[in-house]
PDB file of C-alpha atoms in Angstrom:
ATOM      1  CA  MET G  80     -35.415 -91.420 -44.310  1.00  0.00           C
ATOM      2  CA  GLN G  81     -38.097 -90.558 -41.748  1.00  0.00           C
ATOM      3  CA  LEU G  82     -38.467 -92.580 -38.565  1.00  0.00           C
ATOM      4  CA  ALA G  83     -41.805 -94.304 -37.964  1.00  0.00           C
ATOM      5  CA  ALA G  84     -43.771 -92.891 -35.031  1.00  0.00           C
ATOM      6  CA  THR G  85     -45.141 -96.280 -34.141  1.00  0.00           C
ATOM      7  CA  ALA G  86     -41.708 -97.600 -33.243  1.00  0.00           C
ATOM      8  CA  PHE G  87     -40.658 -94.609 -30.999  1.00  0.00           C
ATOM      9  CA  SER G  88     -26.220 -84.987 -40.190  1.00  0.00           C
ATOM     10  CA  ALA G  89     -20.770 -83.554 -40.916  1.00  0.00           C
ATOM     11  CA  ILE G  90     -20.109 -80.438 -38.762  1.00  0.00           C
ATOM     12  CA  SER G  91     -19.190 -77.488 -40.935  1.00  0.00           C
ATOM     13  CA  GLY G  92     -15.766 -75.923 -40.500  1.00  0.00           C
ATOM     14  CA  SER G  93     -17.229 -72.442 -40.075  1.00  0.00           C
ATOM     15  CA  LEU G  94     -19.451 -73.574 -37.197  1.00  0.00           C
ATOM     16  CA  LEU G  95     -16.526 -75.275 -35.474  1.00  0.00           C
ATOM     17  CA  GLU G  96     -14.310 -72.245 -35.981  1.00  0.00           C
ATOM     18  CA  ASN G  97     -16.882 -69.911 -34.430  1.00  0.00           C
ATOM     19  CA  ALA G  98     -17.662 -72.221 -31.520  1.00  0.00           C
ATOM     20  CA  LYS G  99     -14.185 -73.518 -30.683  1.00  0.00           C
ATOM     21  CA  PRO G 100     -11.319 -71.592 -32.362  1.00  0.00           C
ATOM     22  CA  GLN G 101      -8.564 -73.661 -30.696  1.00  0.00           C
ATOM     23  CA  GLU G 102     -10.167 -76.984 -31.665  1.00  0.00           C
ATOM     24  CA  PHE G 103     -10.707 -75.723 -35.220  1.00  0.00           C
ATOM     25  CA  LYS G 104      -7.067 -74.651 -35.493  1.00  0.00           C
ATOM     26  CA  ALA G 105      -5.935 -78.040 -34.179  1.00  0.00           C
ATOM     27  CA  ARG G 106      -8.064 -79.850 -36.760  1.00  0.00           C
ATOM     28  CA  VAL G 107      -6.676 -77.717 -39.589  1.00  0.00           C
ATOM     29  CA  GLU G 108      -3.119 -78.372 -38.425  1.00  0.00           C
ATOM     30  CA  LYS G 109      -3.848 -82.090 -38.175  1.00  0.00           C
ATOM     31  CA  ARG G 110      -5.314 -82.093 -41.681  1.00  0.00           C
ATOM     32  CA  ASN G 111      -2.269 -80.301 -43.130  1.00  0.00           C
ATOM     33  CA  GLU G 112       0.084 -82.594 -41.213  1.00  0.00           C
ATOM     34  CA  PHE G 113      -1.682 -85.641 -42.643  1.00  0.00           C
ATOM     35  CA  LYS G 114      -1.517 -84.293 -46.204  1.00  0.00           C
ATOM     36  CA  ASN G 115       2.200 -83.526 -45.844  1.00  0.00           C
ATOM     37  CA  GLU G 116       2.807 -86.978 -44.386  1.00  0.00           C
ATOM     38  CA  ILE G 117       1.380 -88.810 -47.392  1.00  0.00           C
ATOM     39  CA  LEU G 118       3.063 -86.709 -50.087  1.00  0.00           C
ATOM     40  CA  GLY G 119       6.079 -88.960 -49.902  1.00  0.00           C
ATOM     41  CA  HIS G 120       3.939 -91.942 -50.853  1.00  0.00           C
ATOM     42  CA  SER G 121       2.684 -91.363 -54.388  1.00  0.00           C
ATOM     43  CA  LYS G 122       0.004 -94.052 -54.354  1.00  0.00           C
ATOM     44  CA  GLN G 123      -1.445 -92.863 -51.043  1.00  0.00           C
ATOM     45  CA  ALA G 124      -1.317 -89.250 -52.191  1.00  0.00           C
ATOM     46  CA  GLU G 125      -3.138 -90.127 -55.407  1.00  0.00           C
ATOM     47  CA  PHE G 126      -5.674 -92.130 -53.426  1.00  0.00           C
ATOM     48  CA  ILE G 127      -6.430 -89.196 -51.130  1.00  0.00           C
ATOM     49  CA  ARG G 128      -6.613 -86.708 -53.999  1.00  0.00           C
ATOM     50  CA  LEU G 129      -9.111 -88.879 -55.817  1.00  0.00           C
ATOM     51  CA  MET G 130     -11.106 -89.349 -52.649  1.00  0.00           C
ATOM     52  CA  GLU G 131     -11.190 -85.586 -52.053  1.00  0.00           C
ATOM     53  CA  HIS G 132     -12.263 -85.018 -55.660  1.00  0.00           C
ATOM     54  CA  LYS G 133     -15.110 -87.512 -55.371  1.00  0.00           C
ATOM     55  CA  MET G 134     -16.343 -85.946 -52.126  1.00  0.00           C
ATOM     56  CA  GLU G 135     -16.230 -82.428 -53.596  1.00  0.00           C
ATOM     57  CA  LYS G 136     -18.105 -83.601 -56.694  1.00  0.00           C
ATOM     58  CA  ARG G 137     -20.724 -85.304 -54.538  1.00  0.00           C
ATOM     59  CA  ASP G 138     -21.185 -82.187 -52.381  1.00  0.00           C
ATOM     60  CA  LYS G 139     -21.609 -80.003 -55.486  1.00  0.00           C
ATOM     61  CA  MET G 140     -24.226 -82.372 -56.875  1.00  0.00           C
ATOM     62  CA  ALA G 141     -26.055 -82.344 -53.543  1.00  0.00           C
ATOM     63  CA  ALA G 142     -26.040 -78.536 -53.515  1.00  0.00           C
ATOM     64  CA  LYS G 143     -27.377 -78.429 -57.080  1.00  0.00           C
ATOM     65  CA  ASP G 144     -30.201 -80.768 -56.066  1.00  0.00           C
ATOM     66  CA  GLY G 145     -31.097 -78.486 -53.196  1.00  0.00           C
ATOM     67  CA  ALA G 146     -29.729 -80.920 -50.628  1.00  0.00           C
ATOM     68  CA  SER G 147     -27.142 -78.545 -49.206  1.00  0.00           C
ATOM     69  CA  GLY G 148     -27.184 -78.696 -45.430  1.00  0.00           C
ATOM     70  CA  SER G 149     -29.118 -81.973 -45.453  1.00  0.00           C
ATOM     71  CA  PHE G 150     -28.271 -85.620 -45.939  1.00  0.00           C
ATOM     72  CA  THR G 151     -26.911 -87.167 -49.109  1.00  0.00           C
ATOM     73  CA  LYS G 152     -29.271 -89.544 -50.870  1.00  0.00           C
ATOM     74  CA  ASN G 153     -28.219 -92.881 -52.359  1.00  0.00           C
ATOM     75  CA  MET G 154     -24.596 -92.557 -51.264  1.00  0.00           C
ATOM     76  CA  THR G 155     -22.493 -95.483 -52.477  1.00  0.00           C
ATOM     77  CA  LEU G 156     -18.978 -96.580 -51.604  1.00  0.00           C
ATOM     78  CA  GLY G 157     -17.989 -95.901 -55.216  1.00  0.00           C
ATOM     79  CA  SER G 158     -18.960 -92.253 -54.747  1.00  0.00           C
ATOM     80  CA  ILE G 159     -16.301 -91.989 -52.027  1.00  0.00           C
ATOM     81  CA  LEU G 160     -13.603 -94.494 -52.990  1.00  0.00           C
ATOM     82  CA  ASN G 161     -11.924 -95.274 -56.281  1.00  0.00           C
ATOM     83  CA  MET G 162     -12.779 -98.956 -56.277  1.00  0.00           C
ATOM     84  CA  GLU G 163     -10.147 -99.837 -58.886  1.00  0.00           C
ATOM     85  CA  MET G 164      -7.341 -98.369 -56.797  1.00  0.00           C
ATOM     86  CA  ILE G 165      -8.112-100.555 -53.794  1.00  0.00           C
ATOM     87  CA  GLN G 166      -8.352-103.863 -55.608  1.00  0.00           C
ATOM     88  CA  ASP G 167      -4.748-104.785 -54.815  1.00  0.00           C
ATOM     89  CA  LYS G 168      -4.940-103.637 -51.183  1.00  0.00           C
ATOM     90  CA  THR G 169      -5.692-105.808 -48.175  1.00  0.00           C
ATOM     91  CA  GLY G 170      -8.625-105.177 -45.870  1.00  0.00           C
ATOM     92  CA  GLU G 171      -6.232-103.853 -43.235  1.00  0.00           C
ATOM     93  CA  GLU G 172      -4.698-101.378 -45.697  1.00  0.00           C
ATOM     94  CA  ILE G 173      -8.109-100.172 -46.855  1.00  0.00           C
ATOM     95  CA  ALA G 174      -9.246 -99.789 -43.250  1.00  0.00           C
ATOM     96  CA  GLU G 175      -6.142 -97.734 -42.441  1.00  0.00           C
ATOM     97  CA  LEU G 176      -6.668 -95.446 -45.439  1.00  0.00           C
ATOM     98  CA  TRP G 177     -10.355 -95.023 -44.594  1.00  0.00           C
ATOM     99  CA  MET G 178      -9.701 -94.143 -40.964  1.00  0.00           C
ATOM    100  CA  LYS G 179      -6.816 -91.798 -41.841  1.00  0.00           C
ATOM    101  CA  TYR G 180      -8.928 -89.986 -44.395  1.00  0.00           C
ATOM    102  CA  TYR G 181     -11.872 -89.440 -42.040  1.00  0.00           C
ATOM    103  CA  SER G 182      -9.593 -88.479 -39.141  1.00  0.00           C
ATOM    104  CA  THR G 183      -9.285 -85.108 -40.898  1.00  0.00           C
ATOM    105  CA  LYS G 184     -13.063 -84.678 -41.165  1.00  0.00           C
ATOM    106  CA  ASP G 185     -15.617 -83.489 -38.638  1.00  0.00           C
ATOM    107  CA  THR G 186     -17.440 -86.799 -38.524  1.00  0.00           C
ATOM    108  CA  VAL G 187     -16.991 -90.342 -37.252  1.00  0.00           C
ATOM    109  CA  SER G 188     -15.953 -93.449 -39.141  1.00  0.00           C
ATOM    110  CA  ALA G 189     -15.146 -97.094 -38.556  1.00  0.00           C
ATOM    111  CA  ALA G 190     -13.726-100.155 -40.259  1.00  0.00           C
ATOM    112  CA  ILE G 191     -15.772-103.057 -38.909  1.00  0.00           C
ATOM    113  CA  PRO G 192     -14.543-106.660 -39.204  1.00  0.00           C
ATOM    114  CA  ALA G 193     -16.839-108.599 -41.536  1.00  0.00           C
ATOM    115  CA  GLU G 194     -17.870-111.184 -38.947  1.00  0.00           C
ATOM    116  CA  ILE G 195     -18.916-108.543 -36.431  1.00  0.00           C
ATOM    117  CA  TYR G 196     -20.935-106.646 -39.036  1.00  0.00           C
ATOM    118  CA  LYS G 197     -22.646-109.856 -40.181  1.00  0.00           C
ATOM    119  CA  LEU G 198     -23.884-110.271 -36.617  1.00  0.00           C
ATOM    120  CA  ILE G 199     -24.957-106.628 -36.338  1.00  0.00           C
ATOM    121  CA  PHE G 200     -26.774-106.660 -39.677  1.00  0.00           C
ATOM    122  CA  SER G 201     -28.454-110.005 -39.015  1.00  0.00           C
ATOM    123  CA  ARG G 202     -29.816-108.691 -35.733  1.00  0.00           C
ATOM    124  CA  SER G 203     -30.953-105.449 -37.380  1.00  0.00           C
ATOM    125  CA  GLN G 204     -33.266-107.463 -39.632  1.00  0.00           C
ATOM    126  CA  SER G 205     -35.337-108.768 -36.736  1.00  0.00           C
ATOM    127  CA  CYS G 206     -34.779-105.805 -34.416  1.00  0.00           C
ATOM    128  CA  GLN G 207     -34.902-102.699 -36.579  1.00  0.00           C
ATOM    129  CA  THR G 208     -35.276-100.131 -33.824  1.00  0.00           C
ATOM    130  CA  PHE G 209     -33.747 -99.407 -30.451  1.00  0.00           C
ATOM    131  CA  LEU G 210     -33.710 -96.671 -27.829  1.00  0.00           C
ATOM    132  CA  TYR G 211     -30.274 -95.138 -27.234  1.00  0.00           C
ATOM    133  CA  ALA G 212     -29.295 -92.960 -24.268  1.00  0.00           C
ATOM    134  CA  LEU G 213     -26.946 -90.063 -24.946  1.00  0.00           C
ATOM    135  CA  PRO G 214     -25.121 -88.779 -21.838  1.00  0.00           C
ATOM    136  CA  GLN G 215     -25.627 -85.082 -21.149  1.00  0.00           C
ATOM    137  CA  ARG G 216     -24.175 -82.869 -18.447  1.00  0.00           C
ATOM    138  CA  GLU G 217     -27.293 -83.589 -16.439  1.00  0.00           C
ATOM    139  CA  GLY G 218     -28.922 -86.912 -17.115  1.00  0.00           C
ATOM    140  CA  TYR G 219     -29.497 -88.451 -20.547  1.00  0.00           C
ATOM    141  CA  GLU G 220     -31.219 -87.623 -23.815  1.00  0.00           C
ATOM    142  CA  PHE G 221     -32.966 -90.506 -25.555  1.00  0.00           C
ATOM    143  CA  LEU G 222     -32.726 -91.080 -29.290  1.00  0.00           C
ATOM    144  CA  LEU G 223     -34.460 -93.648 -31.433  1.00  0.00           C
ATOM    145  CA  GLY G 224     -32.301 -95.541 -33.906  1.00  0.00           C
ATOM    146  CA  GLN G 225     -33.952 -97.256 -36.863  1.00  0.00           C
ATOM    147  CA  TRP G 226     -32.273 -99.417 -39.496  1.00  0.00           C
ATOM    148  CA  SER G 227     -33.051 -99.058 -43.191  1.00  0.00           C
ATOM    149  CA  GLY G 228     -30.934-101.541 -45.082  1.00  0.00           C
ATOM    150  CA  HIS G 229     -27.323-100.703 -44.224  1.00  0.00           C
ATOM    151  CA  GLU G 230     -28.174 -97.225 -42.905  1.00  0.00           C
ATOM    152  CA  LEU G 231     -28.937 -96.514 -39.270  1.00  0.00           C
ATOM    153  CA  HIS G 232     -30.983 -93.343 -38.717  1.00  0.00           C
ATOM    154  CA  PHE G 233     -31.188 -91.536 -35.376  1.00  0.00           C
ATOM    155  CA  THR G 234     -33.585 -88.891 -34.171  1.00  0.00           C
ATOM    156  CA  SER G 235     -34.417 -87.643 -30.699  1.00  0.00           C
ATOM    157  CA  LEU G 236     -37.329 -89.316 -28.952  1.00  0.00           C
ATOM    158  CA  ILE G 237     -38.850 -85.887 -28.312  1.00  0.00           C
ATOM    159  CA  ASN G 238     -38.985 -85.258 -32.065  1.00  0.00           C
ATOM    160  CA  VAL G 239     -40.648 -88.606 -32.676  1.00  0.00           C
ATOM    161  CA  GLN G 240     -43.229 -87.898 -29.997  1.00  0.00           C
ATOM    162  CA  THR G 241     -43.996 -84.394 -31.274  1.00  0.00           C
ATOM    163  CA  MET G 242     -43.547 -84.792 -35.050  1.00  0.00           C
ATOM    164  CA  GLY G 243     -44.434 -88.445 -35.557  1.00  0.00           C
ATOM    165  CA  GLU G 244     -43.495 -89.889 -38.939  1.00  0.00           C
ATOM    166  CA  ASN G 245     -42.252 -86.460 -40.060  1.00  0.00           C
ATOM    167  CA  ALA G 246     -39.450 -86.463 -37.495  1.00  0.00           C
ATOM    168  CA  PRO G 247     -36.213 -85.906 -39.475  1.00  0.00           C
ATOM    169  CA  SER G 248     -33.024 -87.892 -39.050  1.00  0.00           C
ATOM    170  CA  GLN G 249     -30.352 -86.072 -37.046  1.00  0.00           C
ATOM    171  CA  LEU G 250     -27.605 -88.642 -37.593  1.00  0.00           C
ATOM    172  CA  ILE G 251     -27.133 -91.375 -40.194  1.00  0.00           C
ATOM    173  CA  LEU G 252     -24.509 -94.104 -39.979  1.00  0.00           C
ATOM    174  CA  HIS G 253     -23.756 -95.346 -43.503  1.00  0.00           C
ATOM    175  CA  HIS G 254     -22.368 -98.894 -43.688  1.00  0.00           C
ATOM    176  CA  TYR G 255     -20.736-100.148 -46.893  1.00  0.00           C
ATOM    177  CA  PRO G 256     -20.678-103.970 -47.176  1.00  0.00           C
ATOM    178  CA  GLU G 257     -19.243-104.058 -50.716  1.00  0.00           C
ATOM    179  CA  LEU G 258     -15.832-105.242 -49.480  1.00  0.00           C
ATOM    180  CA  LYS G 259     -17.142-107.618 -46.843  1.00  0.00           C
ATOM    181  CA  GLU G 260     -16.545-110.895 -48.660  1.00  0.00           C
ATOM    182  CA  GLU G 261     -13.387-110.081 -50.608  1.00  0.00           C
ATOM    183  CA  LYS G 262     -11.562-107.886 -48.094  1.00  0.00           C
ATOM    184  CA  GLY G 263     -13.193-108.912 -44.809  1.00  0.00           C
ATOM    185  CA  VAL G 264     -14.126-105.361 -43.780  1.00  0.00           C
ATOM    186  CA  VAL G 265     -17.219-103.150 -43.733  1.00  0.00           C
ATOM    187  CA  LEU G 266     -16.578 -99.397 -43.863  1.00  0.00           C
ATOM    188  CA  MET G 267     -18.741 -96.896 -42.001  1.00  0.00           C
ATOM    189  CA  MET G 268     -19.025 -93.109 -42.006  1.00  0.00           C
ATOM    190  CA  ALA G 269     -21.570 -90.724 -40.540  1.00  0.00           C
ATOM    191  CA  GLU G 270     -23.576 -87.729 -41.657  1.00  0.00           C
ATOM    192  CA  MET G 271     -25.065 -85.545 -38.966  1.00  0.00           C
ATOM    193  CA  ASP G 272     -27.094 -82.417 -38.415  1.00  0.00           C
ATOM    194  CA  PRO G 273     -24.691 -80.134 -36.503  1.00  0.00           C
ATOM    195  CA  LYS G 274     -27.598 -78.232 -34.963  1.00  0.00           C
ATOM    196  CA  PHE G 275     -28.420 -81.290 -32.883  1.00  0.00           C
ATOM    197  CA  ILE G 276     -25.475 -83.714 -32.856  1.00  0.00           C
ATOM    198  CA  THR G 277     -21.765 -83.149 -32.204  1.00  0.00           C
ATOM    199  CA  VAL G 278     -18.956 -85.408 -33.364  1.00  0.00           C
ATOM    200  CA  HIS G 279     -18.388 -86.624 -29.797  1.00  0.00           C
ATOM    201  CA  GLN G 280     -22.056 -87.509 -29.433  1.00  0.00           C
ATOM    202  CA  ALA G 281     -22.115 -89.260 -32.816  1.00  0.00           C
ATOM    203  CA  GLN G 282     -19.124 -91.341 -31.728  1.00  0.00           C
ATOM    204  CA  CYS G 283     -20.905 -92.273 -28.518  1.00  0.00           C
ATOM    205  CA  LEU G 284     -23.958 -93.464 -30.483  1.00  0.00           C
ATOM    206  CA  ALA G 285     -21.795 -95.402 -32.951  1.00  0.00           C
ATOM    207  CA  ASN G 286     -20.101 -97.127 -29.996  1.00  0.00           C
ATOM    208  CA  GLN G 287     -23.502 -98.027 -28.588  1.00  0.00           C
ATOM    209  CA  VAL G 288     -24.495 -99.746 -31.837  1.00  0.00           C
ATOM    210  CA  GLN G 289     -21.575-102.127 -31.435  1.00  0.00           C
ATOM    211  CA  LEU G 290     -22.332-102.480 -27.727  1.00  0.00           C
ATOM    212  CA  PHE G 291     -25.967-103.506 -28.192  1.00  0.00           C
ATOM    213  CA  TYR G 292     -26.031-105.122 -31.649  1.00  0.00           C
ATOM    214  CA  GLY G 293     -22.503-106.535 -31.835  1.00  0.00           C
ATOM    215  CA  THR G 294     -22.251-107.933 -28.329  1.00  0.00           C
ATOM    216  CA  GLN G 295     -21.595-111.566 -27.478  1.00  0.00           C
ATOM    217  CA  ARG G 296     -23.273-110.967 -24.133  1.00  0.00           C
ATOM    218  CA  GLN G 297     -26.828-112.236 -24.451  1.00  0.00           C
ATOM    219  CA  GLU G 298     -28.093-110.142 -21.522  1.00  0.00           C
ATOM    220  CA  THR G 299     -27.090-106.981 -23.405  1.00  0.00           C
ATOM    221  CA  TYR G 300     -28.686-107.964 -26.710  1.00  0.00           C
ATOM    222  CA  ARG G 301     -31.820-109.074 -24.871  1.00  0.00           C
ATOM    223  CA  LEU G 302     -32.548-105.376 -24.243  1.00  0.00           C
ATOM    224  CA  VAL G 303     -32.772-104.880 -28.017  1.00  0.00           C
ATOM    225  CA  GLU G 304     -35.030-107.920 -28.400  1.00  0.00           C
ATOM    226  CA  THR G 305     -37.265-106.761 -25.569  1.00  0.00           C
ATOM    227  CA  PHE G 306     -37.633-103.282 -27.057  1.00  0.00           C
ATOM    228  CA  ASN G 307     -38.695-104.728 -30.414  1.00  0.00           C
ATOM    229  CA  HIS G 308     -40.753-107.757 -29.422  1.00  0.00           C
ATOM    230  CA  HIS G 309     -41.889-107.182 -25.825  1.00  0.00           C
ATOM    231  CA  PRO G 310     -42.084-103.375 -25.523  1.00  0.00           C
ATOM    232  CA  THR G 311     -44.288-103.459 -22.419  1.00  0.00           C
ATOM    233  CA  ASP G 312     -41.446-105.202 -20.571  1.00  0.00           C
ATOM    234  CA  PHE G 313     -38.782-102.735 -21.728  1.00  0.00           C
ATOM    235  CA  LYS G 314     -37.195-100.511 -19.072  1.00  0.00           C
ATOM    236  CA  HIS G 315     -35.209 -97.526 -20.306  1.00  0.00           C
ATOM    237  CA  MET G 316     -33.132 -97.459 -17.128  1.00  0.00           C
ATOM    238  CA  SER G 317     -31.685-100.812 -18.191  1.00  0.00           C
ATOM    239  CA  VAL G 318     -30.066 -99.067 -21.164  1.00  0.00           C
ATOM    240  CA  ILE G 319     -28.476 -96.498 -18.865  1.00  0.00           C
ATOM    241  CA  ALA G 320     -27.262 -99.227 -16.513  1.00  0.00           C
ATOM    242  CA  GLU G 321     -25.662-101.077 -19.433  1.00  0.00           C
ATOM    243  CA  LEU G 322     -23.940 -97.901 -20.637  1.00  0.00           C
ATOM    244  CA  GLU G 323     -22.521 -97.127 -17.234  1.00  0.00           C
ATOM    245  CA  GLN G 324     -21.330-100.698 -16.798  1.00  0.00           C
ATOM    246  CA  SER G 325     -19.594-100.586 -20.193  1.00  0.00           C
ATOM    247  CA  GLY G 326     -17.938 -97.223 -19.533  1.00  0.00           C
ATOM    248  CA  LEU G 327     -19.995 -95.321 -22.128  1.00  0.00           C
ATOM    249  CA  GLY G 328     -21.962 -93.443 -19.496  1.00  0.00           C
ATOM    250  CA  PRO G 329     -21.550 -89.881 -18.163  1.00  0.00           C
ATOM    251  CA  THR G 330     -17.764 -90.050 -18.382  1.00  0.00           C
ATOM    252  CA  VAL G 331     -18.040 -89.700 -22.180  1.00  0.00           C
ATOM    253  CA  SER G 332     -16.701 -86.358 -23.455  1.00  0.00           C
ATOM    254  CA  LEU G 333     -19.715 -84.552 -24.861  1.00  0.00           C
ATOM    255  CA  GLY G 334     -18.029 -81.852 -26.859  1.00  0.00           C
ATOM    256  CA  GLY G 335     -21.182 -79.804 -27.421  1.00  0.00           C
ATOM    257  CA  SER G 336     -22.921 -77.183 -25.350  1.00  0.00           C
TER     258      SER G 336
END
């Protein structure tokens, strides 16, 4: 999806290995440790194997379609999970499996309680865009987030200003509401462009979505409403102030260069 100019992707193992050998080694060890841990539980092992198979198949199809290195189109929960295998599991069990699986990947994920996501999604219908501030070593970088259904696309404000409607997404948060009613959970995973976004930065942005769209504090959500419906009254420094008050400010580990 391309972000509208009028409103203001997972990191590869090879890139991580070249940039941070120790972190890459730690991730590999963690991945192997996780696989060894589940071998004693046949159902979990089968679940993970099927999940890996689905992801590999999806990646091959994307490469065949010329989408290698870009974002996956029309990704469904069924393309990641074996839906039949999770029918007898509780929402908590599914959430645990989802988070364990993605803990071995260079991306971010979440298992969002259904009631919280209902609030977030409802607000996204009337407030489809918002300006997010990403802490840098000096100051902040601003990114525009725009909802499209259950996907939230991010791109830097500089790209929007220079490329307009052709500005590409640099991070997409995919939300899967298929289990919302029956299991009480909405699963989320991210795709990102590693040339622009690190895992730490993607996590920071994902946290901000819950901060601004999932808050019970009306003063915080009012910033989102102001940006969408009263843009002349919007002050970007208010976003920074809210981040610093919440603890998501400059103390966040950036991870990238």
